[in-house]
């Protein structure tokens, strides 16, 4: 698993878990595009509280969905 956001893509298990939380494929792709567009995010080691991009992406998608913001 890559530590660099530019080289990372979500695993199938990550996508499946996000779908179980009520997001559809379009919402997941929108969230992924948004996350990848954040230029201040480079290496997962720079993100406090997370040790891999999959866990960050899961929480990001769930929180975004609950807030009603794509």
PDB file of C-alpha atoms in Angstrom:
ATOM      1  CA  UNK A   1       0.000   0.000   0.000  1.00  0.00           C
ATOM      2  CA  UNK A   2       1.368   3.372  -1.001  1.00  0.00           C
ATOM      3  CA  UNK A   3       1.976   6.107   1.522  1.00  0.00           C
ATOM      4  CA  UNK A   4       1.727   8.732  -1.248  1.00  0.00           C
ATOM      5  CA  UNK A   5      -1.776   9.954  -2.103  1.00  0.00           C
ATOM      6  CA  UNK A   6      -0.861  10.343  -5.767  1.00  0.00           C
ATOM      7  CA  UNK A   7      -0.049   6.609  -5.987  1.00  0.00           C
ATOM      8  CA  UNK A   8      -2.926   5.315  -3.835  1.00  0.00           C
ATOM      9  CA  UNK A   9      -6.325   4.017  -4.909  1.00  0.00           C
ATOM     10  CA  UNK A  10      -8.964   2.558  -2.582  1.00  0.00           C
ATOM     11  CA  UNK A  11      -9.053  -1.195  -2.137  1.00  0.00           C
ATOM     12  CA  UNK A  12     -12.111  -3.273  -3.045  1.00  0.00           C
ATOM     13  CA  UNK A  13     -12.723  -3.885   0.676  1.00  0.00           C
ATOM     14  CA  UNK A  14     -12.670  -0.126   1.284  1.00  0.00           C
ATOM     15  CA  UNK A  15     -15.202   0.497  -1.500  1.00  0.00           C
ATOM     16  CA  UNK A  16     -17.422  -2.316  -0.202  1.00  0.00           C
ATOM     17  CA  UNK A  17     -17.393  -0.899   3.330  1.00  0.00           C
ATOM     18  CA  UNK A  18     -18.227   2.586   2.071  1.00  0.00           C
ATOM     19  CA  UNK A  19     -21.141   1.180   0.059  1.00  0.00           C
ATOM     20  CA  UNK A  20     -22.419  -0.568   3.203  1.00  0.00           C
ATOM     21  CA  UNK A  21     -22.595   2.896   4.760  1.00  0.00           C
ATOM     22  CA  UNK A  22     -25.031   4.114   2.110  1.00  0.00           C
ATOM     23  CA  UNK A  23     -22.856   5.711  -0.545  1.00  0.00           C
ATOM     24  CA  UNK A  24     -23.244   4.787  -4.183  1.00  0.00           C
ATOM     25  CA  UNK A  25     -20.523   4.533  -6.820  1.00  0.00           C
ATOM     26  CA  UNK A  26     -21.026   8.130  -8.030  1.00  0.00           C
ATOM     27  CA  UNK A  27     -20.668   9.534  -4.500  1.00  0.00           C
ATOM     28  CA  UNK A  28     -17.547   7.464  -3.917  1.00  0.00           C
ATOM     29  CA  UNK A  29     -15.960   8.664  -7.151  1.00  0.00           C
ATOM     30  CA  UNK A  30     -16.801  12.295  -6.322  1.00  0.00           C
ATOM     31  CA  UNK A  31     -15.232  11.911  -2.874  1.00  0.00           C
ATOM     32  CA  UNK A  32     -12.159  10.233  -4.374  1.00  0.00           C
ATOM     33  CA  UNK A  33     -11.688  13.018  -6.920  1.00  0.00           C
ATOM     34  CA  UNK A  34     -12.054  15.625  -4.193  1.00  0.00           C
ATOM     35  CA  UNK A  35      -9.547  13.913  -1.892  1.00  0.00           C
ATOM     36  CA  UNK A  36      -7.013  13.486  -4.692  1.00  0.00           C
ATOM     37  CA  UNK A  37      -7.354  17.181  -5.594  1.00  0.00           C
ATOM     38  CA  UNK A  38      -6.171  18.297  -2.139  1.00  0.00           C
ATOM     39  CA  UNK A  39      -2.663  19.502  -2.905  1.00  0.00           C
ATOM     40  CA  UNK A  40      -1.642  19.839   0.743  1.00  0.00           C
ATOM     41  CA  UNK A  41      -2.069  16.071   1.221  1.00  0.00           C
ATOM     42  CA  UNK A  42       0.976  14.148   0.034  1.00  0.00           C
ATOM     43  CA  UNK A  43       2.026  11.397   2.433  1.00  0.00           C
ATOM     44  CA  UNK A  44      -0.217   9.560   4.914  1.00  0.00           C
ATOM     45  CA  UNK A  45       2.507   9.994   7.551  1.00  0.00           C
ATOM     46  CA  UNK A  46       1.655  13.717   7.503  1.00  0.00           C
ATOM     47  CA  UNK A  47      -1.995  13.073   8.448  1.00  0.00           C
ATOM     48  CA  UNK A  48      -2.416  12.875  12.211  1.00  0.00           C
ATOM     49  CA  UNK A  49      -4.480   9.942  13.443  1.00  0.00           C
ATOM     50  CA  UNK A  50      -4.315   7.813  10.291  1.00  0.00           C
ATOM     51  CA  UNK A  51      -1.806   5.240   9.162  1.00  0.00           C
ATOM     52  CA  UNK A  52      -3.219   4.492   5.695  1.00  0.00           C
ATOM     53  CA  UNK A  53      -5.272   6.228   3.012  1.00  0.00           C
ATOM     54  CA  UNK A  54      -8.021   3.586   3.055  1.00  0.00           C
ATOM     55  CA  UNK A  55      -8.970   4.349   6.666  1.00  0.00           C
ATOM     56  CA  UNK A  56      -8.890   8.100   6.017  1.00  0.00           C
ATOM     57  CA  UNK A  57     -11.025   7.684   2.896  1.00  0.00           C
ATOM     58  CA  UNK A  58     -13.604   5.547   4.707  1.00  0.00           C
ATOM     59  CA  UNK A  59     -14.020   8.128   7.470  1.00  0.00           C
ATOM     60  CA  UNK A  60     -14.017  10.992   4.964  1.00  0.00           C
ATOM     61  CA  UNK A  61     -16.805   9.397   2.918  1.00  0.00           C
ATOM     62  CA  UNK A  62     -18.933   8.498   5.941  1.00  0.00           C
ATOM     63  CA  UNK A  63     -18.600  11.956   7.502  1.00  0.00           C
ATOM     64  CA  UNK A  64     -19.255  13.686   4.190  1.00  0.00           C
ATOM     65  CA  UNK A  65     -22.351  11.556   3.581  1.00  0.00           C
ATOM     66  CA  UNK A  66     -23.734  12.251   7.076  1.00  0.00           C
ATOM     67  CA  UNK A  67     -23.117  15.980   6.599  1.00  0.00           C
ATOM     68  CA  UNK A  68     -24.965  15.860   3.258  1.00  0.00           C
ATOM     69  CA  UNK A  69     -22.023  17.300   1.346  1.00  0.00           C
ATOM     70  CA  UNK A  70     -20.677  15.457  -1.702  1.00  0.00           C
TER      71      UNK A  70
END
